[in-house]
Amino acid sequence: MVNDMINDEKRTYCVIGAGTAGLCAARHALQAGGEVTVFEMANQLGGTWVFNEEVDKNEYGIDVHSSMYKGLKTNLPKEIMGYPDFPIPEQESSYIPAEDMLKFFKYFSDFFGITECIKFSHYVIRVKPTKDEKQWEVIVRDCPNDEFKTYYFDYVLVCNGHYHTPKLPNYPGLNIYKGKQMHSHDYRCNDPFVGETVLVIGAGPSGMDLAYEISKKAERVTLSHHLKDKPKTTFPDNVTLKNDVARLTETGVVFTDGTSQDFSVICYSTGYKYTFPFLSCDCGIVVEDNYVQKLYKHCINIRYPTMAFIGLPYYVCAAQMMDLQARFCIKFFSGEKELPSQEEMEVDTNTEMEERWRRGMKKRQAHMMGPQEDRYYDDLAKTAGVDPIKPVIKKLHKLCAFRFSEDLVNFRKDIFRIVDDETYVKVN
């Protein structure tokens, strides 16, 4: 599949998912003159920001996508959670409820004419290259009508997110523990935890948030983590911190320090798998321990460079990065700029990954940015000749990225304002 279509021919784009990534991908494809179809498995847009009481399966027998729970607020300020040229509308608080994020995405979608391109309750079953390798065949289930339909597209933008398929640790004794085991993906509120003794495993933003919320109802909560430095935040008196779990017992766990404790509930906040069940094996994509390969600049499929993935990197300023990735990909897909050869893309990718492995990173960290995020953003912008992320966004993200671990109870009271492209102020 090469980008050699006639210039005045309307290019067709399939966008899978109408969340943060899919919406900005659709916007930029539309603005490049493309004909865009967005397939969204839910009955509304917003992706992970849609609250759903259901867990496990939805009414159509499909795995529930959202991990949203009642009362959730953003763990980054809204000032850096909008898109680069389309910020979240002003309001007093910087850390805003999920409902406000959802309103923002609906406003964004309507503003750019994306909503009319979305086919809701349409579940993508299979994506595969056509026999002549000039297009993509996309088979979709129209869930309300229980019909299967086949579409053909020039380009595919995979925007299905990576907070939907729980990743569970394989501790010895998993099968002998007699209490309740759950993943944070299925947490919706703290009401079921009244009087329970709860172990939360994982001290990322979700794990710490859940430990705090559950502690309001539970008898006691233990947060197990493997951080080099334990969180600085002060937890309620009924929350204790412990190191890693070594194994499960019938009634609880044994920790790596040799101590043991009983629990009635174990909640795993241990992350998610990157999964693309709709991609056929001949799409040229392999996923090993969350390493999606081979991709040019963490987004363009090297084997078939008319397919891209938006939103894989983590420890990033998500919406800003997704928009940058979308602009990067559309610059090439629209024909405005020519991609390097497959050989050149492979060399570029191999060079970057080898440098990551030398730094001691594991496969599961293949798309982790963190301290490397600025370099990644600047590389995307320079390579495609698109506007970079503003310095003020990078600065504010660095300040706020780990505020939750410093003061979990109060960090969302911080209020920020953007002054200009370089400067922000904290106003409280």
CSV table of C-alpha atoms in Angstrom, one decimal:
chain,number,residue,atom,x,y,z
A,1,MET,CA,0.0,0.0,0.0
A,2,VAL,CA,1.7,3.1,-1.1
A,3,ASN,CA,0.6,6.7,-1.0
A,4,ASP,CA,0.4,7.1,-4.7
A,5,MET,CA,-3.3,8.0,-5.3
A,6,ILE,CA,-4.3,10.8,-7.7
A,7,ASN,CA,-4.0,14.1,-5.9
A,8,ASP,CA,-7.6,15.2,-6.5
A,9,GLU,CA,-9.1,11.8,-5.4
A,10,LYS,CA,-10.9,11.9,-2.1
A,11,ARG,CA,-9.0,9.7,0.3
A,12,THR,CA,-11.0,7.5,2.6
A,13,TYR,CA,-10.2,7.1,6.3
A,14,CYS,CA,-11.4,4.5,8.8
A,15,VAL,CA,-11.0,5.7,12.4
A,16,ILE,CA,-11.5,3.0,15.1
A,17,GLY,CA,-12.8,4.6,18.3
A,18,ALA,CA,-14.4,7.9,19.1
A,19,GLY,CA,-12.4,8.8,22.3
A,20,THR,CA,-9.7,11.3,22.8
A,21,ALA,CA,-7.5,9.9,20.1
A,22,GLY,CA,-10.2,9.0,17.5
A,23,LEU,CA,-11.8,12.5,17.7
A,24,CYS,CA,-8.6,14.4,16.9
A,25,ALA,CA,-7.6,11.9,14.3
A,26,ALA,CA,-11.0,12.3,12.6
A,27,ARG,CA,-10.8,16.1,12.8
A,28,HIS,CA,-7.4,16.3,11.1
A,29,ALA,CA,-8.4,13.8,8.4
A,30,LEU,CA,-11.5,15.8,7.7
A,31,GLN,CA,-9.6,19.0,7.5
A,32,ALA,CA,-7.1,17.4,5.1
A,33,GLY,CA,-10.1,16.9,2.8
A,34,GLY,CA,-10.6,13.2,3.6
A,35,GLU,CA,-13.8,11.2,3.7
A,36,VAL,CA,-14.0,9.9,7.3
A,37,THR,CA,-15.9,7.1,8.9
A,38,VAL,CA,-15.6,6.6,12.7
A,39,PHE,CA,-16.6,3.3,14.2
A,40,GLU,CA,-17.5,3.5,17.9
A,41,MET,CA,-18.6,0.4,19.8
A,42,ALA,CA,-20.5,2.4,22.5
A,43,ASN,CA,-23.7,4.4,21.9
A,44,GLN,CA,-21.9,7.7,22.6
A,45,LEU,CA,-18.5,9.2,22.0
A,46,GLY,CA,-15.9,9.9,24.7
A,47,GLY,CA,-14.2,6.5,25.1
A,48,THR,CA,-12.7,6.1,28.6
A,49,TRP,CA,-14.6,9.2,29.9
A,50,VAL,CA,-18.0,7.5,29.5
A,51,PHE,CA,-19.3,6.2,32.8
A,52,ASN,CA,-21.0,2.9,32.5
A,53,GLU,CA,-22.6,1.0,35.5
A,54,GLU,CA,-22.1,-2.3,33.6
A,55,VAL,CA,-19.0,-4.4,34.1
A,56,ASP,CA,-17.8,-7.4,32.1
A,57,LYS,CA,-20.2,-7.5,29.1
A,58,ASN,CA,-22.5,-4.9,27.6
A,59,GLU,CA,-26.0,-5.6,26.2
A,60,TYR,CA,-24.5,-6.9,22.9
A,61,GLY,CA,-22.2,-9.4,24.7
A,62,ILE,CA,-19.1,-7.2,24.1
A,63,ASP,CA,-16.5,-6.5,26.8
A,64,VAL,CA,-17.2,-3.2,28.6
A,65,HIS,CA,-14.6,-0.7,27.4
A,66,SER,CA,-14.8,2.1,30.1
A,67,SER,CA,-12.9,2.0,33.4
A,68,MET,CA,-14.7,5.1,34.6
A,69,TYR,CA,-16.0,5.2,38.2
A,70,LYS,CA,-18.4,7.5,40.1
A,71,GLY,CA,-16.9,10.8,41.3
A,72,LEU,CA,-13.7,10.6,39.2
A,73,LYS,CA,-11.9,13.8,38.6
A,74,THR,CA,-9.0,14.4,36.3
A,75,ASN,CA,-5.5,13.7,37.7
A,76,LEU,CA,-4.0,16.4,35.5
A,77,PRO,CA,-5.2,20.0,35.2
A,78,LYS,CA,-7.7,20.8,32.4
A,79,GLU,CA,-5.2,23.5,31.2
A,80,ILE,CA,-3.1,20.7,29.6
A,81,MET,CA,-5.9,18.2,28.9
A,82,GLY,CA,-7.5,19.9,25.9
A,83,TYR,CA,-6.1,19.9,22.3
A,84,PRO,CA,-3.3,22.3,21.3
A,85,ASP,CA,-5.5,24.8,19.5
A,86,PHE,CA,-8.8,23.8,21.2
A,87,PRO,CA,-8.5,24.2,25.0
A,88,ILE,CA,-11.1,23.1,27.5
A,89,PRO,CA,-13.5,26.0,28.3
A,90,GLU,CA,-12.5,28.1,31.3
A,91,GLN,CA,-14.0,27.3,34.7
A,92,GLU,CA,-12.7,28.0,38.2
A,93,SER,CA,-11.3,24.5,39.0
A,94,SER,CA,-8.3,23.0,37.2
A,95,TYR,CA,-9.1,19.4,38.1
A,96,ILE,CA,-12.5,18.8,36.7
A,97,PRO,CA,-15.1,16.0,36.8
A,98,ALA,CA,-15.3,13.3,34.2
A,99,GLU,CA,-18.7,14.6,33.1
A,100,ASP,CA,-17.1,18.0,32.2
A,101,MET,CA,-14.4,16.2,30.1
A,102,LEU,CA,-17.2,14.3,28.3
A,103,LYS,CA,-19.1,17.6,27.6
A,104,PHE,CA,-15.8,19.0,26.2
A,105,PHE,CA,-15.4,16.1,23.7
A,106,LYS,CA,-19.0,16.3,22.6
A,107,TYR,CA,-18.5,20.1,22.0
A,108,PHE,CA,-15.3,19.4,20.1
A,109,SER,CA,-16.9,16.7,18.0
A,110,ASP,CA,-19.9,18.9,17.0
A,111,PHE,CA,-17.7,21.9,16.4
A,112,PHE,CA,-15.6,20.1,13.8
A,113,GLY,CA,-18.4,18.1,12.2
A,114,ILE,CA,-17.1,14.8,13.5
A,115,THR,CA,-20.3,13.6,15.1
A,116,GLU,CA,-22.1,13.1,11.8
A,117,CYS,CA,-19.2,10.8,10.7
A,118,ILE,CA,-19.6,8.5,13.7
A,119,LYS,CA,-21.3,5.1,13.4
A,120,PHE,CA,-22.3,4.4,17.0
A,121,SER,CA,-22.8,0.9,18.4
A,122,HIS,CA,-20.6,-0.4,15.5
A,123,TYR,CA,-18.0,-3.0,16.6
A,124,VAL,CA,-15.0,-3.6,14.4
A,125,ILE,CA,-14.6,-7.3,13.8
A,126,ARG,CA,-11.8,-7.5,11.4
A,127,VAL,CA,-9.3,-5.3,9.6
A,128,LYS,CA,-7.2,-6.8,6.8
A,129,PRO,CA,-5.4,-5.6,3.7
A,130,THR,CA,-7.2,-6.3,0.4
A,131,LYS,CA,-5.6,-8.9,-2.0
A,132,ASP,CA,-4.0,-6.2,-4.1
A,133,GLU,CA,-2.8,-4.4,-0.9
A,134,LYS,CA,-4.1,-1.1,-2.1
A,135,GLN,CA,-6.9,-0.7,0.5
A,136,TRP,CA,-8.1,-2.0,3.8
A,137,GLU,CA,-11.1,-4.3,4.2
A,138,VAL,CA,-13.0,-3.5,7.4
A,139,ILE,CA,-15.8,-5.9,8.7
A,140,VAL,CA,-18.0,-4.3,11.3
A,141,ARG,CA,-20.9,-5.5,13.4
A,142,ASP,CA,-23.9,-3.1,13.4
A,143,CYS,CA,-24.9,-4.2,16.9
A,144,PRO,CA,-28.5,-2.8,17.2
A,145,ASN,CA,-29.4,-4.4,13.9
A,146,ASP,CA,-27.1,-7.4,14.4
A,147,GLU,CA,-25.8,-7.1,10.9
A,148,PHE,CA,-22.3,-7.5,9.6
A,149,LYS,CA,-21.1,-5.0,7.0
A,150,THR,CA,-17.9,-4.7,4.9
A,151,TYR,CA,-16.3,-1.4,4.1
A,152,TYR,CA,-13.1,-0.5,2.1
A,153,PHE,CA,-10.8,2.4,3.1
A,154,ASP,CA,-7.5,3.9,1.9
A,155,TYR,CA,-6.3,4.5,5.5
A,156,VAL,CA,-6.9,3.1,8.9
A,157,LEU,CA,-6.3,5.0,12.2
A,158,VAL,CA,-6.4,2.7,15.2
A,159,CYS,CA,-7.7,4.7,18.2
A,160,ASN,CA,-9.2,2.1,20.5
A,161,GLY,CA,-7.3,3.2,23.6
A,162,HIS,CA,-5.4,1.0,26.0
A,163,TYR,CA,-7.4,1.1,29.2
A,164,HIS,CA,-9.9,-1.6,28.5
A,165,THR,CA,-8.3,-5.1,28.8
A,166,PRO,CA,-7.0,-5.7,32.3
A,167,LYS,CA,-3.5,-7.0,32.9
A,168,LEU,CA,-3.4,-9.3,35.9
A,169,PRO,CA,-0.2,-10.5,37.7
A,170,ASN,CA,0.4,-14.3,37.9
A,171,TYR,CA,1.0,-14.7,41.6
A,172,PRO,CA,1.4,-18.2,43.0
A,173,GLY,CA,-1.8,-19.1,44.9
A,174,LEU,CA,-4.2,-17.2,42.7
A,175,ASN,CA,-6.5,-20.1,42.5
A,176,ILE,CA,-6.6,-21.0,46.2
A,177,TYR,CA,-7.5,-17.5,47.6
A,178,LYS,CA,-11.2,-17.7,48.7
A,179,GLY,CA,-11.9,-14.0,48.9
A,180,LYS,CA,-13.1,-11.7,46.1
A,181,GLN,CA,-10.6,-10.8,43.4
A,182,MET,CA,-11.2,-7.9,41.0
A,183,HIS,CA,-9.4,-5.5,38.6
A,184,SER,CA,-9.7,-1.7,39.0
A,185,HIS,CA,-11.3,-1.8,35.5
A,186,ASP,CA,-14.5,-3.1,37.3
A,187,TYR,CA,-14.5,-0.6,40.1
A,188,ARG,CA,-17.5,1.8,39.9
A,189,CYS,CA,-18.0,3.1,43.5
A,190,ASN,CA,-16.9,2.4,47.1
A,191,ASP,CA,-20.4,1.3,48.4
A,192,PRO,CA,-19.7,-2.5,48.1
A,193,PHE,CA,-16.6,-2.2,50.4
A,194,VAL,CA,-18.4,-1.3,53.6
A,195,GLY,CA,-16.6,-3.3,56.4
A,196,GLU,CA,-14.3,-5.1,54.1
A,197,THR,CA,-10.6,-5.6,54.5
A,198,VAL,CA,-9.0,-4.7,51.1
A,199,LEU,CA,-5.7,-5.1,49.5
A,200,VAL,CA,-5.1,-2.7,46.5
A,201,ILE,CA,-2.1,-3.9,44.4
A,202,GLY,CA,-0.4,-1.1,42.3
A,203,ALA,CA,0.4,2.5,43.4
A,204,GLY,CA,-0.1,4.4,40.1
A,205,PRO,CA,-2.7,7.1,40.0
A,206,SER,CA,-5.6,4.7,39.8
A,207,GLY,CA,-4.3,2.4,42.6
A,208,MET,CA,-3.7,5.3,45.0
A,209,ASP,CA,-7.1,6.9,44.1
A,210,LEU,CA,-8.9,3.6,44.7
A,211,ALA,CA,-7.1,3.0,48.0
A,212,TYR,CA,-8.2,6.4,49.2
A,213,GLU,CA,-11.8,6.1,48.0
A,214,ILE,CA,-12.2,2.6,49.3
A,215,SER,CA,-10.8,3.6,52.7
A,216,LYS,CA,-13.8,5.8,53.3
A,217,LYS,CA,-16.0,2.7,53.5
A,218,ALA,CA,-13.7,-0.2,54.3
A,219,GLU,CA,-12.5,-1.4,57.7
A,220,ARG,CA,-8.9,-1.2,56.5
A,221,VAL,CA,-7.0,-0.9,53.2
A,222,THR,CA,-3.4,-2.0,52.4
A,223,LEU,CA,-1.7,-0.5,49.3
A,224,SER,CA,1.0,-2.8,47.9
A,225,HIS,CA,3.6,-1.2,45.7
A,226,HIS,CA,7.1,-1.7,44.3
A,227,LEU,CA,8.1,1.9,44.1
A,228,LYS,CA,11.7,2.7,45.0
A,229,ASP,CA,10.5,5.6,47.1
A,230,LYS,CA,7.2,5.1,48.8
A,231,PRO,CA,4.5,7.7,48.1
A,232,LYS,CA,5.0,10.9,50.1
A,233,THR,CA,1.3,11.5,50.5
A,234,THR,CA,-0.5,11.1,53.8
A,235,PHE,CA,-3.2,8.5,53.8
A,236,PRO,CA,-6.1,8.1,56.2
A,237,ASP,CA,-5.3,6.1,59.4
A,238,ASN,CA,-6.9,2.9,58.1
A,239,VAL,CA,-4.6,2.8,55.1
A,240,THR,CA,-1.2,1.1,55.3
A,241,LEU,CA,1.6,0.7,52.7
A,242,LYS,CA,3.3,-2.6,52.0
A,243,ASN,CA,5.9,-3.9,49.5
A,244,ASP,CA,5.2,-6.4,46.7
A,245,VAL,CA,3.1,-9.5,47.1
A,246,ALA,CA,5.0,-12.8,46.9
A,247,ARG,CA,2.0,-15.2,46.8
A,248,LEU,CA,-1.7,-15.6,47.8
A,249,THR,CA,-3.0,-17.8,50.5
A,250,GLU,CA,-6.5,-19.1,51.1
A,251,THR,CA,-7.3,-16.0,53.3
A,252,GLY,CA,-4.9,-13.3,52.1
A,253,VAL,CA,-1.3,-12.8,50.9
A,254,VAL,CA,2.3,-13.2,51.9
A,255,PHE,CA,4.4,-10.2,51.1
A,256,THR,CA,8.0,-10.2,49.8
A,257,ASP,CA,9.2,-9.2,53.3
A,258,GLY,CA,7.9,-12.4,54.7
A,259,THR,CA,4.9,-10.9,56.5
A,260,SER,CA,1.4,-12.1,55.9
A,261,GLN,CA,-2.1,-10.5,56.1
A,262,ASP,CA,-5.7,-11.6,55.6
A,263,PHE,CA,-8.0,-9.7,53.2
A,264,SER,CA,-11.6,-10.2,52.1
A,265,VAL,CA,-11.0,-8.4,48.8
A,266,ILE,CA,-8.0,-8.0,46.5
A,267,CYS,CA,-8.2,-5.3,43.9
A,268,TYR,CA,-5.6,-5.3,41.2
A,269,SER,CA,-4.6,-1.9,39.8
A,270,THR,CA,-2.0,-3.5,37.7
A,271,GLY,CA,-2.5,-1.8,34.3
A,272,TYR,CA,-3.8,-2.9,31.0
A,273,LYS,CA,-2.9,-5.0,27.9
A,274,TYR,CA,-2.5,-3.4,24.5
A,275,THR,CA,-4.9,-5.4,22.4
A,276,PHE,CA,-6.1,-5.1,18.8
A,277,PRO,CA,-8.3,-8.2,18.4
A,278,PHE,CA,-9.7,-6.9,15.1
A,279,LEU,CA,-6.4,-6.8,13.3
A,280,SER,CA,-5.8,-9.8,11.1
A,281,CYS,CA,-2.5,-11.6,11.3
A,282,ASP,CA,-1.4,-10.3,7.9
A,283,CYS,CA,-1.6,-6.6,9.0
A,284,GLY,CA,2.1,-6.7,9.8
A,285,ILE,CA,1.6,-5.9,13.5
A,286,VAL,CA,2.8,-8.0,16.4
A,287,VAL,CA,2.2,-7.2,20.1
A,288,GLU,CA,4.6,-8.7,22.7
A,289,ASP,CA,4.2,-7.7,26.3
A,290,ASN,CA,2.6,-4.4,25.3
A,291,TYR,CA,5.4,-3.7,22.7
A,292,VAL,CA,3.5,-3.0,19.4
A,293,GLN,CA,5.8,-3.5,16.5
A,294,LYS,CA,7.0,-2.5,14.1
A,295,LEU,CA,5.9,1.1,14.2
A,296,TYR,CA,7.6,4.2,12.8
A,297,LYS,CA,7.7,6.9,15.6
A,298,HIS,CA,5.4,4.8,17.7
A,299,CYS,CA,2.5,5.3,15.3
A,300,ILE,CA,2.8,4.3,11.6
A,301,ASN,CA,2.7,0.7,10.6
A,302,ILE,CA,6.0,0.1,8.8
A,303,ARG,CA,4.8,-3.0,6.9
A,304,TYR,CA,1.7,-1.2,5.7
A,305,PRO,CA,2.3,2.6,6.1
A,306,THR,CA,-1.4,3.4,5.4
A,307,MET,CA,-2.3,2.3,9.0
A,308,ALA,CA,-1.4,4.2,12.1
A,309,PHE,CA,-2.0,3.9,15.8
A,310,ILE,CA,-2.8,7.0,17.8
A,311,GLY,CA,-2.2,7.1,21.6
A,312,LEU,CA,0.1,4.2,22.4
A,313,PRO,CA,2.8,6.1,24.3
A,314,TYR,CA,2.2,6.6,28.0
A,315,TYR,CA,3.5,8.9,30.8
A,316,VAL,CA,2.7,11.7,28.4
A,317,CYS,CA,0.4,14.7,28.1
A,318,ALA,CA,-2.2,12.5,26.4
A,319,ALA,CA,-4.6,14.7,24.4
A,320,GLN,CA,-1.7,17.0,23.3
A,321,MET,CA,0.4,14.1,22.2
A,322,MET,CA,-2.5,12.3,20.4
A,323,ASP,CA,-3.3,15.5,18.4
A,324,LEU,CA,0.4,15.8,17.5
A,325,GLN,CA,0.5,12.2,16.4
A,326,ALA,CA,-2.7,12.7,14.3
A,327,ARG,CA,-1.2,15.7,12.6
A,328,PHE,CA,2.0,13.8,12.0
A,329,CYS,CA,0.2,10.9,10.4
A,330,ILE,CA,-2.2,13.0,8.3
A,331,LYS,CA,0.6,15.1,7.0
A,332,PHE,CA,1.9,11.9,5.3
A,333,PHE,CA,-1.4,10.2,4.6
A,334,SER,CA,-2.8,13.3,2.8
A,335,GLY,CA,0.1,13.4,0.4
A,336,GLU,CA,1.4,16.7,1.7
A,337,LYS,CA,4.7,15.1,2.7
A,338,GLU,CA,6.3,11.8,1.6
A,339,LEU,CA,7.2,9.1,4.1
A,340,PRO,CA,10.7,7.7,4.3
A,341,SER,CA,11.1,4.2,2.7
A,342,GLN,CA,10.2,1.2,4.7
A,343,GLU,CA,14.0,0.5,5.1
A,344,GLU,CA,14.6,4.0,6.4
A,345,MET,CA,11.7,3.7,8.8
A,346,GLU,CA,13.0,0.4,10.1
A,347,VAL,CA,16.5,1.8,10.7
A,348,ASP,CA,15.0,4.8,12.6
A,349,THR,CA,12.9,2.5,14.7
A,350,ASN,CA,15.6,0.0,15.4
A,351,THR,CA,18.0,2.7,16.4
A,352,GLU,CA,15.5,4.2,18.9
A,353,MET,CA,14.5,0.8,20.4
A,354,GLU,CA,18.2,-0.3,20.8
A,355,GLU,CA,18.8,2.9,22.7
A,356,ARG,CA,15.9,2.1,25.0
A,357,TRP,CA,17.1,-1.4,25.7
A,358,ARG,CA,20.6,0.0,26.5
A,359,ARG,CA,18.9,2.2,29.1
A,360,GLY,CA,17.6,-1.0,30.7
A,361,MET,CA,14.0,-0.6,29.6
A,362,LYS,CA,11.9,-3.8,29.2
A,363,LYS,CA,9.6,-4.7,26.4
A,364,ARG,CA,6.5,-3.6,28.4
A,365,GLN,CA,8.1,-0.2,28.5
A,366,ALA,CA,8.6,0.1,24.8
A,367,HIS,CA,6.2,3.0,24.5
A,368,MET,CA,6.9,4.6,27.8
A,369,MET,CA,8.0,8.2,27.5
A,370,GLY,CA,8.2,10.0,30.8
A,371,PRO,CA,11.6,11.8,30.8
A,372,GLN,CA,11.8,11.3,27.0
A,373,GLU,CA,8.5,12.9,26.2
A,374,ASP,CA,9.8,16.3,25.1
A,375,ARG,CA,12.3,14.7,22.8
A,376,TYR,CA,9.5,12.6,21.3
A,377,TYR,CA,7.2,15.5,20.8
A,378,ASP,CA,9.9,17.6,19.1
A,379,ASP,CA,10.9,14.7,16.9
A,380,LEU,CA,7.4,14.2,15.6
A,381,ALA,CA,6.9,18.0,15.0
A,382,LYS,CA,10.3,18.3,13.2
A,383,THR,CA,9.9,15.2,11.1
A,384,ALA,CA,6.5,16.1,9.7
A,385,GLY,CA,6.9,19.9,9.8
A,386,VAL,CA,3.9,20.5,12.0
A,387,ASP,CA,3.5,22.8,15.0
A,388,PRO,CA,5.2,21.5,18.2
A,389,ILE,CA,3.5,21.3,21.6
A,390,LYS,CA,3.8,24.6,23.4
A,391,PRO,CA,6.5,25.0,26.1
A,392,VAL,CA,4.0,26.0,28.7
A,393,ILE,CA,2.1,22.7,28.3
A,394,LYS,CA,5.3,20.7,28.8
A,395,LYS,CA,6.3,22.7,31.8
A,396,LEU,CA,2.9,22.4,33.5
A,397,HIS,CA,2.8,18.7,32.8
A,398,LYS,CA,6.2,18.1,34.4
A,399,LEU,CA,5.0,20.0,37.5
A,400,CYS,CA,1.7,18.0,37.8
A,401,ALA,CA,2.6,14.5,36.6
A,402,PHE,CA,3.4,13.2,40.0
A,403,ARG,CA,1.5,15.6,42.3
A,404,PHE,CA,-0.9,12.8,43.2
A,405,SER,CA,1.9,10.8,44.9
A,406,GLU,CA,2.9,13.9,46.9
A,407,ASP,CA,-0.5,15.0,48.2
A,408,LEU,CA,-3.2,12.6,47.1
A,409,VAL,CA,-5.9,14.2,49.3
A,410,ASN,CA,-5.3,17.9,48.3
A,411,PHE,CA,-3.6,18.0,44.9
A,412,ARG,CA,-6.8,18.5,43.0
A,413,LYS,CA,-7.3,21.8,44.8
A,414,ASP,CA,-4.5,23.3,42.9
A,415,ILE,CA,-5.6,26.0,40.4
A,416,PHE,CA,-3.5,27.0,37.4
A,417,ARG,CA,-3.9,29.5,34.6
A,418,ILE,CA,-2.1,29.7,31.3
A,419,VAL,CA,-0.6,33.1,30.7
A,420,ASP,CA,1.0,32.6,27.3
A,421,ASP,CA,2.9,30.0,25.3
A,422,GLU,CA,5.7,30.0,27.8
A,423,THR,CA,4.1,30.8,31.1
A,424,TYR,CA,1.6,29.5,33.6
A,425,VAL,CA,0.7,30.7,37.1
A,426,LYS,CA,-0.6,28.9,40.1
A,427,VAL,CA,-3.4,31.0,41.5
A,428,ASN,CA,-4.0,29.4,44.9
